[in-house]
CSV table of C-alpha atoms and ligand atoms in Angstrom, one decimal:
chain,number,residue,atom,x,y,z
A,1,UNK,CA,0.0,0.0,0.0
A,2,UNK,CA,0.9,3.7,0.0
A,3,UNK,CA,3.0,4.9,2.9
A,4,UNK,CA,5.0,7.9,3.8
A,5,UNK,CA,4.4,11.6,3.8
A,6,UNK,CA,1.7,12.8,1.4
A,7,UNK,CA,2.6,15.7,-0.9
A,8,UNK,CA,0.4,17.4,-3.6
A,9,UNK,CA,2.1,17.8,-6.9
A,10,UNK,CA,0.4,20.0,-9.5
A,11,UNK,CA,1.3,19.2,-13.1
A,12,UNK,CA,0.7,22.0,-15.6
A,13,UNK,CA,1.9,23.3,-18.9
A,14,UNK,CA,0.4,23.8,-22.4
A,15,UNK,CA,-1.7,21.1,-24.1
A,16,UNK,CA,0.3,18.5,-25.9
A,17,UNK,CA,3.5,19.2,-23.9
A,18,UNK,CA,3.5,15.7,-22.5
A,19,UNK,CA,2.3,16.0,-18.9
A,20,UNK,CA,0.2,12.8,-18.9
A,21,UNK,CA,2.9,10.8,-20.8
A,22,UNK,CA,5.5,11.8,-18.2
A,23,UNK,CA,3.1,10.9,-15.3
A,24,UNK,CA,2.6,7.4,-16.9
A,25,UNK,CA,6.4,6.9,-16.6
A,26,UNK,CA,6.2,7.4,-12.9
A,27,UNK,CA,3.9,4.4,-12.5
A,28,UNK,CA,5.0,0.8,-12.2
A,29,UNK,CA,5.6,-0.7,-15.7
A,30,UNK,CA,2.5,-3.0,-15.7
A,31,UNK,CA,0.3,0.0,-14.8
A,32,UNK,CA,1.6,2.3,-17.5
A,33,UNK,CA,-0.9,3.1,-20.3
A,34,UNK,CA,0.4,2.3,-23.8
A,35,UNK,CA,-1.2,5.5,-25.2
A,36,UNK,CA,-2.5,8.7,-23.7
A,37,UNK,CA,-5.3,10.9,-24.9
A,38,UNK,CA,-5.6,14.7,-24.2
A,39,UNK,CA,-6.7,15.2,-20.6
A,40,UNK,CA,-10.2,16.5,-20.1
A,41,UNK,CA,-10.4,18.8,-17.1
A,42,UNK,CA,-7.9,17.0,-14.9
A,43,UNK,CA,-7.1,13.6,-13.3
A,44,UNK,CA,-5.7,12.6,-10.0
A,45,UNK,CA,-3.3,9.8,-9.3
A,46,UNK,CA,-1.5,8.6,-6.1
A,47,UNK,CA,2.1,7.4,-6.7
A,48,UNK,CA,4.7,6.2,-4.3
A,49,UNK,CA,8.1,7.8,-4.7
A,50,UNK,CA,10.6,6.6,-2.1
A,51,UNK,CA,9.4,7.9,1.3
A,52,UNK,CA,6.8,10.1,-0.3
A,53,UNK,CA,3.3,9.6,-1.5
A,54,UNK,CA,2.7,11.9,-4.4
A,55,UNK,CA,-0.9,13.0,-5.0
A,56,UNK,CA,-0.5,14.1,-8.7
A,57,UNK,CA,-3.0,16.5,-10.2
A,58,UNK,CA,-2.6,16.1,-14.0
A,59,UNK,CA,-4.3,19.2,-15.4
A,60,UNK,CA,-5.4,19.7,-18.9
A,61,UNK,CA,-3.4,22.3,-20.8
A,62,UNK,CA,-6.1,23.1,-23.3
A,63,UNK,CA,-7.1,26.8,-23.3
A,64,UNK,CA,-10.6,26.2,-22.1
A,65,UNK,CA,-9.4,24.3,-19.0
A,66,UNK,CA,-6.4,26.4,-18.0
A,67,UNK,CA,-8.6,28.4,-15.6
A,68,UNK,CA,-8.9,25.1,-13.5
A,69,UNK,CA,-5.2,25.2,-12.6
A,70,UNK,CA,-5.6,27.9,-10.0
A,71,UNK,CA,-8.2,25.9,-8.1
A,72,UNK,CA,-5.4,23.7,-6.9
A,73,UNK,CA,-2.6,26.3,-6.2
A,74,UNK,CA,-3.5,26.6,-2.5
A,75,UNK,CA,-2.9,22.8,-1.8
A,76,UNK,CA,0.1,22.4,-4.1
A,77,UNK,CA,3.4,21.4,-2.3
A,78,UNK,CA,5.2,21.4,-5.6
A,79,UNK,CA,4.6,22.3,-9.3
A,80,UNK,CA,5.8,20.4,-12.4
A,81,UNK,CA,5.6,22.7,-15.4
A,82,UNK,CA,6.0,20.7,-18.7
A,83,UNK,CA,7.3,22.4,-21.8
A,84,UNK,CA,7.3,21.0,-25.3
A,85,UNK,CA,10.9,21.8,-26.3
A,86,UNK,CA,10.0,21.7,-30.0
A,87,UNK,CA,7.0,24.0,-29.8
A,88,UNK,CA,9.0,27.2,-30.4
A,89,UNK,CA,5.9,29.1,-31.6
A,90,UNK,CA,4.1,28.7,-28.3
A,91,UNK,CA,7.1,29.3,-26.0
A,92,UNK,CA,5.8,32.8,-25.4
A,93,UNK,CA,2.3,31.4,-24.5
A,94,UNK,CA,3.9,28.9,-22.1
A,95,UNK,CA,5.8,31.9,-20.5
A,96,UNK,CA,2.6,33.9,-20.2
A,97,UNK,CA,0.8,31.1,-18.4
A,98,UNK,CA,3.7,30.4,-16.2
A,99,UNK,CA,4.1,34.0,-15.1
A,100,UNK,CA,0.4,34.2,-14.5
A,101,UNK,CA,0.7,31.2,-12.2
A,102,UNK,CA,3.8,32.4,-10.3
A,103,UNK,CA,2.0,35.7,-9.6
A,104,UNK,CA,-1.1,34.0,-8.2
A,105,UNK,CA,-1.6,34.8,-4.5
A,106,UNK,CA,-2.7,31.2,-3.7
A,107,UNK,CA,0.5,29.6,-4.9
A,108,UNK,CA,3.0,29.4,-2.1
A,109,UNK,CA,6.8,29.5,-2.7
A,110,UNK,CA,6.9,25.9,-3.6
A,111,UNK,CA,9.6,24.3,-5.8
A,112,UNK,CA,8.9,24.3,-9.5
A,113,UNK,CA,10.4,21.6,-11.7
A,114,UNK,CA,10.5,22.3,-15.4
A,115,UNK,CA,10.6,19.4,-17.8
A,116,UNK,CA,12.0,20.4,-21.2
A,117,UNK,CA,10.1,17.5,-22.7
A,118,UNK,CA,10.3,16.0,-26.2
A,119,UNK,CA,14.1,16.3,-26.2
A,120,UNK,CA,14.1,13.5,-28.8
A,121,UNK,CA,12.6,15.8,-31.5
A,122,UNK,CA,15.5,17.1,-33.7
A,123,UNK,CA,14.4,20.7,-33.6
A,124,UNK,CA,14.0,20.6,-29.8
A,125,UNK,CA,15.4,23.7,-28.0
A,126,UNK,CA,18.2,23.0,-25.5
A,127,UNK,CA,17.2,23.5,-21.9
A,128,UNK,CA,19.3,26.7,-21.5
A,129,UNK,CA,17.5,28.3,-24.4
A,130,UNK,CA,14.1,27.3,-22.9
A,131,UNK,CA,15.2,28.7,-19.5
A,132,UNK,CA,16.0,31.9,-21.3
A,133,UNK,CA,12.8,32.0,-23.3
A,134,UNK,CA,10.8,31.5,-20.1
A,135,UNK,CA,12.8,34.0,-18.1
A,136,UNK,CA,13.6,31.5,-15.4
A,137,UNK,CA,16.7,33.3,-14.2
A,138,UNK,CA,14.3,36.0,-12.9
A,139,UNK,CA,12.7,33.6,-10.5
A,140,UNK,CA,14.4,34.3,-7.1
A,141,UNK,CA,11.7,33.5,-4.6
A,142,UNK,CA,11.5,29.8,-5.0
A,143,UNK,CA,13.7,26.8,-5.9
A,144,UNK,CA,13.4,25.8,-9.5
A,145,UNK,CA,15.2,23.4,-11.9
A,146,UNK,CA,14.9,22.6,-15.6
A,147,UNK,CA,15.5,19.0,-16.7
A,148,UNK,CA,15.4,17.7,-20.3
A,149,UNK,CA,13.1,14.7,-20.7
A,150,UNK,CA,11.6,12.2,-23.1
A,151,UNK,CA,8.2,11.3,-22.0
A,152,UNK,CA,8.1,8.3,-24.4
A,153,UNK,CA,11.2,6.6,-23.1
A,154,UNK,CA,11.1,8.0,-19.6
A,155,UNK,CA,14.6,9.5,-20.0
A,156,UNK,CA,15.2,12.3,-17.6
A,157,UNK,CA,11.9,11.8,-15.7
A,158,UNK,CA,13.5,10.2,-12.6
A,159,UNK,CA,16.2,12.8,-12.5
A,160,UNK,CA,13.6,15.6,-12.3
A,161,UNK,CA,11.5,13.8,-9.7
A,162,UNK,CA,14.5,13.1,-7.6
A,163,UNK,CA,15.3,16.8,-7.5
A,164,UNK,CA,11.7,17.5,-6.4
A,165,UNK,CA,11.7,14.7,-3.8
A,166,UNK,CA,14.8,16.2,-2.3
A,167,UNK,CA,13.1,19.5,-1.8
A,168,UNK,CA,10.0,17.9,-0.3
A,169,UNK,CA,11.6,15.3,1.9
B,1,GTP,P1,-3.1,17.8,-22.4
B,1,GTP,O1,-3.7,16.7,-21.5
B,1,GTP,O2,-4.0,18.0,-23.6
B,1,GTP,O3,-2.8,19.0,-21.7
B,1,GTP,O4,-1.7,17.3,-23.0
B,1,GTP,P2,-0.5,16.6,-22.2
B,1,GTP,O5,0.5,17.7,-21.8
B,1,GTP,O6,-0.9,15.7,-21.1
B,1,GTP,O7,0.3,15.8,-23.4
B,1,GTP,P3,0.2,14.2,-23.6
B,1,GTP,O8,0.9,13.5,-22.5
B,1,GTP,O9,-1.2,13.8,-23.9
B,1,GTP,O10,1.2,14.1,-24.9
B,1,GTP,C1,0.9,14.7,-26.1
B,1,GTP,C2,1.5,14.0,-27.2
B,1,GTP,O11,2.9,14.2,-27.2
B,1,GTP,C3,1.3,12.5,-27.3
B,1,GTP,O12,1.1,12.1,-28.6
B,1,GTP,C4,2.5,11.9,-26.7
B,1,GTP,O13,2.8,10.6,-27.2
B,1,GTP,C5,3.6,12.9,-27.2
B,1,GTP,N1,4.8,13.0,-26.3
B,1,GTP,C6,4.9,13.1,-25.0
B,1,GTP,N2,6.1,13.2,-24.6
B,1,GTP,C7,6.9,13.1,-25.7
B,1,GTP,C8,8.3,13.1,-25.9
B,1,GTP,O14,9.2,13.3,-25.0
B,1,GTP,N3,8.7,13.0,-27.2
B,1,GTP,C9,7.9,12.9,-28.2
B,1,GTP,N4,8.4,12.8,-29.5
B,1,GTP,N5,6.5,12.9,-28.1
B,1,GTP,C10,6.1,13.0,-26.8
B,2,MG,MG1,-2.8,15.3,-20.4
């Protein structure tokens, strides 16, 4: 069964960035879905990670559902913000949504993990460029980290989650 301290992890980012795919990689192999569909509204999962039990809120990134994100800011102990590294056109939209989130009064100074996802795509921007495009160096009031990932293979996912777990343990 699930043991350990419970932490609420809010997973946000634009639609199609790979949030649900990454979360599947955190599940035990037999429980991982072979294919994912766009999230409708949001889904909640409980996952064991070392000494922590993560309650993961997998939010839809679609425009019409983004207003749901803030409903969960108050309870969030950590945020995972997923970026599609190959979606250069919408990097500014991602930045906009992120800044809106960081300004929200209900979100405490919790750690934010950025997954620079889809690193396997040839035109993917390197994490330093994404950090620059999102203006991450201006974030001084909370711990943050950017980790390149491949949601399909799971590459990088554990590295990011380990960073988060260290800040929550
Ligand atoms: P919403 O639920 O609509 O907000 O989207 P999401 O962020 O949950 O994205 P989802 O996990 O549904 O993935 C969107 C598409 O990207 C799917 O077709 C995934 O298979 C694909 N995908 C996810 N991660 C990667 C990756 O690292 N590389 C590549 N090439 N494709 C990926
Ligand atoms: Mg999803």
